[in-house]
XYZ file of C-alpha atoms in Angstrom:
417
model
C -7.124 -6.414 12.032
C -2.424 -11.155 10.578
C -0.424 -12.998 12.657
C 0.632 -16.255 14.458
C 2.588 -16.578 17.011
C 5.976 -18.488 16.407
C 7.265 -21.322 18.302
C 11.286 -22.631 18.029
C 11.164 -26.215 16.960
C 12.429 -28.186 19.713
C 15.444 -30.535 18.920
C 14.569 -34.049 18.934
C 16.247 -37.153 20.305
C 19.837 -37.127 18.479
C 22.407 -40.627 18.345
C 24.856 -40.569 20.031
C 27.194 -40.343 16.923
C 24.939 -37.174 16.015
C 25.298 -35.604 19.539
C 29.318 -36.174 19.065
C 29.213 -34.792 15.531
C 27.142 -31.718 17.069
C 29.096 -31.457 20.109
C 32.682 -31.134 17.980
C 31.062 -28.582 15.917
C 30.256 -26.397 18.834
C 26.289 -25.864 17.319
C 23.350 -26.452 18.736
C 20.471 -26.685 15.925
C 17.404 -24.790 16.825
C 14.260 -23.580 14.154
C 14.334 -19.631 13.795
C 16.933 -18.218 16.201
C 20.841 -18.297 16.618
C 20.776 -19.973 20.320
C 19.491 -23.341 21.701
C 16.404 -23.571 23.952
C 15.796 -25.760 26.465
C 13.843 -29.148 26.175
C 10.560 -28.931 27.393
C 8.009 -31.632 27.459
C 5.377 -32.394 23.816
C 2.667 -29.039 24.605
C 4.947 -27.782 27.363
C 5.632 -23.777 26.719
C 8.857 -22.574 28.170
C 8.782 -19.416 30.360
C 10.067 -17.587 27.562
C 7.372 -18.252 25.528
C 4.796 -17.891 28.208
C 5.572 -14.392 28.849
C 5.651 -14.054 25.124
C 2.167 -14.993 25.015
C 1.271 -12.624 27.708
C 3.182 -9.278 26.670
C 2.014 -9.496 23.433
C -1.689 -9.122 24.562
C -0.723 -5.816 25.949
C -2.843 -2.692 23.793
C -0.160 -0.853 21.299
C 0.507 2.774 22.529
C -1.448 5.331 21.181
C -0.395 8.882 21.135
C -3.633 10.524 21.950
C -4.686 7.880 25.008
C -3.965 8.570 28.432
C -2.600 5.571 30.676
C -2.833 5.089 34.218
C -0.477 3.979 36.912
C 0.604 0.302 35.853
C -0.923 0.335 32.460
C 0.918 -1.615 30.169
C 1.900 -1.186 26.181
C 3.694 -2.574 23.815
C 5.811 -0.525 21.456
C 8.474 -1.113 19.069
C 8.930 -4.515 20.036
C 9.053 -3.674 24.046
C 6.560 -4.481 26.498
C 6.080 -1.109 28.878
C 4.672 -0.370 31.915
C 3.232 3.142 33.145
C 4.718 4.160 36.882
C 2.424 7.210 36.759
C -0.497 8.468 34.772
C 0.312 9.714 31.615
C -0.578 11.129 28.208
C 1.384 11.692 24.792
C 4.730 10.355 26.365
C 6.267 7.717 23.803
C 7.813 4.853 24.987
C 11.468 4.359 24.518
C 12.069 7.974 24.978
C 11.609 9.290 28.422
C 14.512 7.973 29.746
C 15.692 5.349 32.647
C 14.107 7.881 35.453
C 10.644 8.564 32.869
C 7.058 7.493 33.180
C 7.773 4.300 31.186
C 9.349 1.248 32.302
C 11.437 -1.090 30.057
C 10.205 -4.814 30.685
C 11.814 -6.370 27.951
C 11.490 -7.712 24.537
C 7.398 -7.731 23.052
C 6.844 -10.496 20.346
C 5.401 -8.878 17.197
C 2.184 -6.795 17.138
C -1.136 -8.194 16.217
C -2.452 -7.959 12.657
C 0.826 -7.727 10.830
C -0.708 -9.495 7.631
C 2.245 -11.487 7.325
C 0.413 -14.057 5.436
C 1.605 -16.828 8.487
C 0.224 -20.076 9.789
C -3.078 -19.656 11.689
C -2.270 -19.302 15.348
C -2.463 -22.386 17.433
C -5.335 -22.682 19.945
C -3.772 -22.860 23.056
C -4.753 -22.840 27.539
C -5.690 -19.095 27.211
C -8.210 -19.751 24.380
C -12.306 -20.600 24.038
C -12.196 -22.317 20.477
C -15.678 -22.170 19.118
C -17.256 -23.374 15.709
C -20.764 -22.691 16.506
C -23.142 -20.024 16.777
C -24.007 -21.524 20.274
C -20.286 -21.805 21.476
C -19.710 -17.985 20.413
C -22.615 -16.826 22.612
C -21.582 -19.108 25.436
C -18.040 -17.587 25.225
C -18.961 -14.356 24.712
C -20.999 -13.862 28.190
C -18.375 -16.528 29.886
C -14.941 -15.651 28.928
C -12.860 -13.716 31.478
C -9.876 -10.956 31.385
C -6.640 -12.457 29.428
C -8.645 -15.195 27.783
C -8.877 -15.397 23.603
C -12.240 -16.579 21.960
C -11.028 -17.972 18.888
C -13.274 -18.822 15.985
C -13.026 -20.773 13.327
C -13.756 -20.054 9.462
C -17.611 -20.318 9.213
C -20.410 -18.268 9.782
C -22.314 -17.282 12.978
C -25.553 -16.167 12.758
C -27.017 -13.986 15.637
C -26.734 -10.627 17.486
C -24.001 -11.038 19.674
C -22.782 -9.148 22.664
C -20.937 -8.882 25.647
C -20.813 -6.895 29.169
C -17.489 -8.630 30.189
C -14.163 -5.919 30.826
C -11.034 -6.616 30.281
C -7.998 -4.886 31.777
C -5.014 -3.392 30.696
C -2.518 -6.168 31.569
C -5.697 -8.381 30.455
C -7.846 -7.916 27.261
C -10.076 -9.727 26.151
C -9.514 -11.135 22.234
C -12.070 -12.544 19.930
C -10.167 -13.510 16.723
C -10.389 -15.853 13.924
C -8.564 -18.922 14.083
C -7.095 -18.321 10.605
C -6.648 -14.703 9.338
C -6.465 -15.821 6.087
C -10.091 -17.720 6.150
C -11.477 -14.746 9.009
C -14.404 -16.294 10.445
C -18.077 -13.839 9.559
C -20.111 -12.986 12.185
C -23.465 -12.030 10.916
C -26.137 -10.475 11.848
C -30.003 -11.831 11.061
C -30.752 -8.687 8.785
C -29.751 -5.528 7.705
C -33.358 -4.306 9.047
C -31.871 -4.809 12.258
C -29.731 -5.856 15.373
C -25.988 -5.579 15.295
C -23.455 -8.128 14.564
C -21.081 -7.253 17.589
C -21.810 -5.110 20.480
C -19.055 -4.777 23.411
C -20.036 -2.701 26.709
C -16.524 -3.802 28.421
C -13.189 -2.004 28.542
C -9.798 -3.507 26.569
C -10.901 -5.556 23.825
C -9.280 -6.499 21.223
C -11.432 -7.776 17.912
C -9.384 -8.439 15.097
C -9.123 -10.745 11.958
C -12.877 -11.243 11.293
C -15.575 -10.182 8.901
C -18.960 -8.407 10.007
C -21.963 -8.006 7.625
C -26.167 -8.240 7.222
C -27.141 -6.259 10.384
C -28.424 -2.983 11.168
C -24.697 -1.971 12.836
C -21.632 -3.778 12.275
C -19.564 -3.054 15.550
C -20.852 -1.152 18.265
C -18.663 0.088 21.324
C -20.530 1.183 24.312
C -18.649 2.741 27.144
C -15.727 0.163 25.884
C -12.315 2.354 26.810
C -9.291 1.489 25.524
C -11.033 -1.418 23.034
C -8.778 -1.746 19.245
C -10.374 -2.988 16.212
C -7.521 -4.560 14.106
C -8.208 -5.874 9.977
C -11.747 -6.259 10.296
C -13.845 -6.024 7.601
C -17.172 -4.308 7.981
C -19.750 -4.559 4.477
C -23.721 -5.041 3.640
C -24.653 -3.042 6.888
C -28.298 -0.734 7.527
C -26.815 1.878 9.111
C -23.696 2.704 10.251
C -20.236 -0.095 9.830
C -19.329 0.746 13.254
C -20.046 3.113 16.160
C -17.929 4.371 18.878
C -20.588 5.157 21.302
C -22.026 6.020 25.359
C -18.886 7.154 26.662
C -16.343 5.302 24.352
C -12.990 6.743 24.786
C -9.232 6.102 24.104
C -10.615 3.013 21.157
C -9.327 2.371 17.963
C -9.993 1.012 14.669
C -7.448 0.557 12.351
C -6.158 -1.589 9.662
C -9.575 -2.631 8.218
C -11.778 -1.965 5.140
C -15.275 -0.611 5.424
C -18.274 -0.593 2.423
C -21.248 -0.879 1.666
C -23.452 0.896 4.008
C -26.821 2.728 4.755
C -28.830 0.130 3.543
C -31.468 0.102 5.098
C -31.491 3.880 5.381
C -28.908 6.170 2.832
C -28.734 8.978 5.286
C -27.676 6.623 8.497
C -25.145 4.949 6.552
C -21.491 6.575 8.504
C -18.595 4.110 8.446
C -17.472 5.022 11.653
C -19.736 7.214 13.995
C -17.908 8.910 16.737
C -20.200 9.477 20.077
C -23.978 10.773 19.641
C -26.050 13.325 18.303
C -27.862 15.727 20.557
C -30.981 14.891 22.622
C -29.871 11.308 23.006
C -29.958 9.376 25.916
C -26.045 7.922 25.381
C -23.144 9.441 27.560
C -21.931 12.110 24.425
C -18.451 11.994 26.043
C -16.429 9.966 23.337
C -13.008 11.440 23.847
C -9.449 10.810 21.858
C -10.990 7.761 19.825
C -8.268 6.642 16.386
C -9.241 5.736 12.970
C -6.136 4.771 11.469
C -4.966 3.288 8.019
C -8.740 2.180 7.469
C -10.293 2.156 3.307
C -14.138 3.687 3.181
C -16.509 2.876 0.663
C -17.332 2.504 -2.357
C -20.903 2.727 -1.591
C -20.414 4.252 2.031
C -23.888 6.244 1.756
C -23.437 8.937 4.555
C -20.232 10.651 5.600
C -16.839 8.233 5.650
C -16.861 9.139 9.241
C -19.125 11.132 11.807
C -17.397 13.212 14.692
C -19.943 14.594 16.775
C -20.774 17.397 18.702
C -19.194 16.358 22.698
C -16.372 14.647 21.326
C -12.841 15.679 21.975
C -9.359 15.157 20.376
C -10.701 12.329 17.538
C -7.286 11.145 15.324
C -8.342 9.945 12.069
C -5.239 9.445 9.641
C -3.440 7.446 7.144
C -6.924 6.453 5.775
C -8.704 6.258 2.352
C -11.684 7.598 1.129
C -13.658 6.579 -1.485
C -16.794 8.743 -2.459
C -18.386 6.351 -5.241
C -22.005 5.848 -2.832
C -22.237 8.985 -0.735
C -26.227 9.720 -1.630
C -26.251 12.980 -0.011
C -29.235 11.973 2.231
C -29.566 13.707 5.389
C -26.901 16.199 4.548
C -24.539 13.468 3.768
C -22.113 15.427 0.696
C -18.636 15.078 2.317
C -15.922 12.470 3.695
C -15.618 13.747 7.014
C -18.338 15.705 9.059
C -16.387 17.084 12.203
C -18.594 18.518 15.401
C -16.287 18.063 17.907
C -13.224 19.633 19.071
C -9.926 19.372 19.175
C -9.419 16.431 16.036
C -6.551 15.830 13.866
C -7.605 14.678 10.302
C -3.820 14.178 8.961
C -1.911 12.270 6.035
C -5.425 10.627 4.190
C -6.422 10.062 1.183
C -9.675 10.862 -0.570
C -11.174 10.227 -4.044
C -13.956 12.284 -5.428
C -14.937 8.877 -7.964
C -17.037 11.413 -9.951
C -19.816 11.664 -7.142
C -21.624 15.031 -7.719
C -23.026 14.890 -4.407
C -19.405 15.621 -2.642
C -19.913 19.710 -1.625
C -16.287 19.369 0.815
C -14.303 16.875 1.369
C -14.003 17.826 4.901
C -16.498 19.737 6.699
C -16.864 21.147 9.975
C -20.160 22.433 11.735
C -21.493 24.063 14.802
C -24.546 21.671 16.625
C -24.179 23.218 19.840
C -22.736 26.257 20.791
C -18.602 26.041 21.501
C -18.619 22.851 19.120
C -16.916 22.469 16.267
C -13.501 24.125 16.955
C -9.738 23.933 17.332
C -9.936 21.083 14.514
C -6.281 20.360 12.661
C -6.116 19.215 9.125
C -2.491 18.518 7.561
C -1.216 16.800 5.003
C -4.038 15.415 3.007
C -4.507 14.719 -0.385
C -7.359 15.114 -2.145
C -8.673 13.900 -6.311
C -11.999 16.180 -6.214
C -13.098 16.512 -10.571
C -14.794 19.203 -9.483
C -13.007 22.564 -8.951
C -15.896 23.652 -6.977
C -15.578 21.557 -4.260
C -13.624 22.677 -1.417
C -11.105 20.768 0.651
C -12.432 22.319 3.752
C -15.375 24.015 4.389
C -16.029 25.185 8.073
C -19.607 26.590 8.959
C -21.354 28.376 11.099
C -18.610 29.883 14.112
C -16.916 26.410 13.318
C -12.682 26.687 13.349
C -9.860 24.965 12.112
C -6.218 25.136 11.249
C -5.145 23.587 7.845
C -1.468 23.332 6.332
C 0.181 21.177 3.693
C -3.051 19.915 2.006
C -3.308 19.364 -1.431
C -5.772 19.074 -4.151
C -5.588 17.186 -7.470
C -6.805 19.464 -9.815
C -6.446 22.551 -8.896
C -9.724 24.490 -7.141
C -11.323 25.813 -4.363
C -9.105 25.236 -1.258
C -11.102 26.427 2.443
C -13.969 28.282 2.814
C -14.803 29.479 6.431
C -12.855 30.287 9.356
C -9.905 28.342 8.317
C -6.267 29.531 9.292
C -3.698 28.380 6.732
C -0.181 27.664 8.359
């Protein structure tokens, strides 16, 4: 999860022979756009920019997320505001009388790896460089505040139980995306470096490593992890978990996992297995644009049983590490229903171990089905190996996949469209 947010250079005191010789061209000078701005006072914002600053905050839209009555989105460089609950509408195309309300221009998306200046710590920030600061911040900061850290490391488990709204996230970010501060856990024997139990976070442009998790989302709705990277973790990189619904990860790289145990080693882990004591409920979760392994030990990612409508796509596999333990001989491992696994990538690297790239199975009964698989391309060596293999009374619908060299294709109850 790369940005900074822009300011126009303000003009500074001219002559008055340089006002006249501006004033008979007819230009005002400004830094980065075509129009002059007002003067404001040295660490004055204008309203312009303040609202910049706020509607940027605002969660991207996600197709498969529902949104409630004054929920608000950015999209295609708009902010957008929900006048009604609603689910799979887009933006921009429902019309002047639609669900969506134009509220103007949105400055550019977070995590656009744009390679920019680091973004200034302003009035909505916590600026930490210390373990103790971040663990202050995190049980202290409030809805629309950033905690922004600076290039070091910070040691510790770290958590928070603090919610964030819609119109309101809460950010923790590094101060410079191209230095992203590491937060760390103590060991990889365990602990976690991040866990969040609040609603609309946003944790982006940072690097987690050396604990028993990496990230770990409990009952955190409509949270987005944004070019994070996740490495050198026990178990699983990072866990979408106790009710965790409408989140996202995208834009990030995950490896080296499972190593304190091969056969818990998911990248991401979507809900719980059953017989636990979390909420299972883990509903339209994203994994987007995201690069697994090498040395990813269990399954790339986990979907299980309880969970509805997952959306993992544009991402990369890598199965150079996948040990096989605990039945772990595939990319993807689907137990839920309803997901889309569409337009990935996935890489066989030689590993022997790889049975499917894609599997599905049934855990408990009615689980496991109405899964859709399009447009993925798969390098398996091995013409054994199938693309999709469903189990058990397990479903799924498959079209436009492709394999690189030829071989087995689906094996199951797949229907081919």
């Amino acid at each position: 999860m790369k940005k900074a947010r822009s300011r126009s250079r303000r003009l500074k005191k001219t002559t008055m022979a340089g006002m006249a010789l501006l004033l008979l061209l007819g230009t005002f000078v400004t830094w980065g756009t075509a129009s002059a701005e007002p003067q404001t006072s040295p660490g004055e914002a204008s309203a312009g920019e303040v609202a910049v600053l706020a509607e940027c905050a605002a969660v991207p839209w996600s197709t498969g997320s529902a949104y409630s009555s004054g929920a608000e989105v950015s999209h295609a460089g708009k902010l957008w505001r929900a006048k009604w609950w609603t689910t799979g509408e887009e933006p921009g195309t429902t019309g002047q009388w639609g669900v969506w309300e134009d509220k103007g221009p949105c400055g550019p998306g977070e995590g656009d790896g744009g390679g920019s200046a680091p973004p200034e710590v302003s009035s909505d920030a916590i600026a930490c460089s210390t373990t103790s600061c971040l663990q202050s911040a995190l049980k202290n900061v409030v809805p629309g505040k950033r905690i922004v850290l600076a290039p070091g490391i910070y040691a510790g488990s770290f958590s928070s139980t603090v919610k964030g709204t819609a119109q309101q996230p809460v950010v923790i970010e590094s101060q410079d995306p191209a230095n992203p501060a590491i937060i760390s856990g103590y060991s990889t024997g365990s602990g976690y470096s991040l866990r969040v139990q609040g609603d609309y976070w946003i944790i982006r442009n940072l690097k987690f490593t050396n604990a028993q998790k990496g990230i770990l989302l409990d009952n955190s709705n409509y949270s987005r992890i944004t070019n994070v990277e996740v490495y050198n973790i026990g178990y699983e990189a990072v866990h979408f978990r106790d009710g965790t619904s409408y989140s996202t990860i995208e834009n990030s790289r995950i490896h080296n996992t499972g190593k304190t145990g091969a056969g818990f080693g998911e990248g991401v882990y979507v809900g719980s297995a059953e017989g636990a004591s979390y909420n299972q409920n883990t509903h339209y979760n994203t994994i987007r644009n995201v690069t697994f392994g090498p040395n990813i030990t269990a399954e790339h990612i986990d979907i299980k049983e309880r969970s509805i409508g997952t959306l993992v796509e544009n991402c990369t596999f890598h199965g150079e590490g996948i040990s096989g333990a605990n039945y772990a001989d595939s990319f993807i491992d689907v137990k839920g229903n309803n997901a889309i696994i569409r337009n990935n990538a996935a890489y066989q690297n030689g590993n022997s171990v790889i049975v499917d790239a894609f599997q599905l199975h049934e855990i408990v009964p009615g689980w496991g089905i109405n899964n859709t698989f399009t447009g993925n391309t798969v390098y398996l060596s091995d013409p054994a190996v199938y693309v999709i293999g469903a189990y058990n009374n397990t479903s799924a619908t498959a079209s436009q996949n492709t394999r690189s060299p030829a071989g087995n294709m689906y094996k199951g109850n797949v229907t081919v469209q």
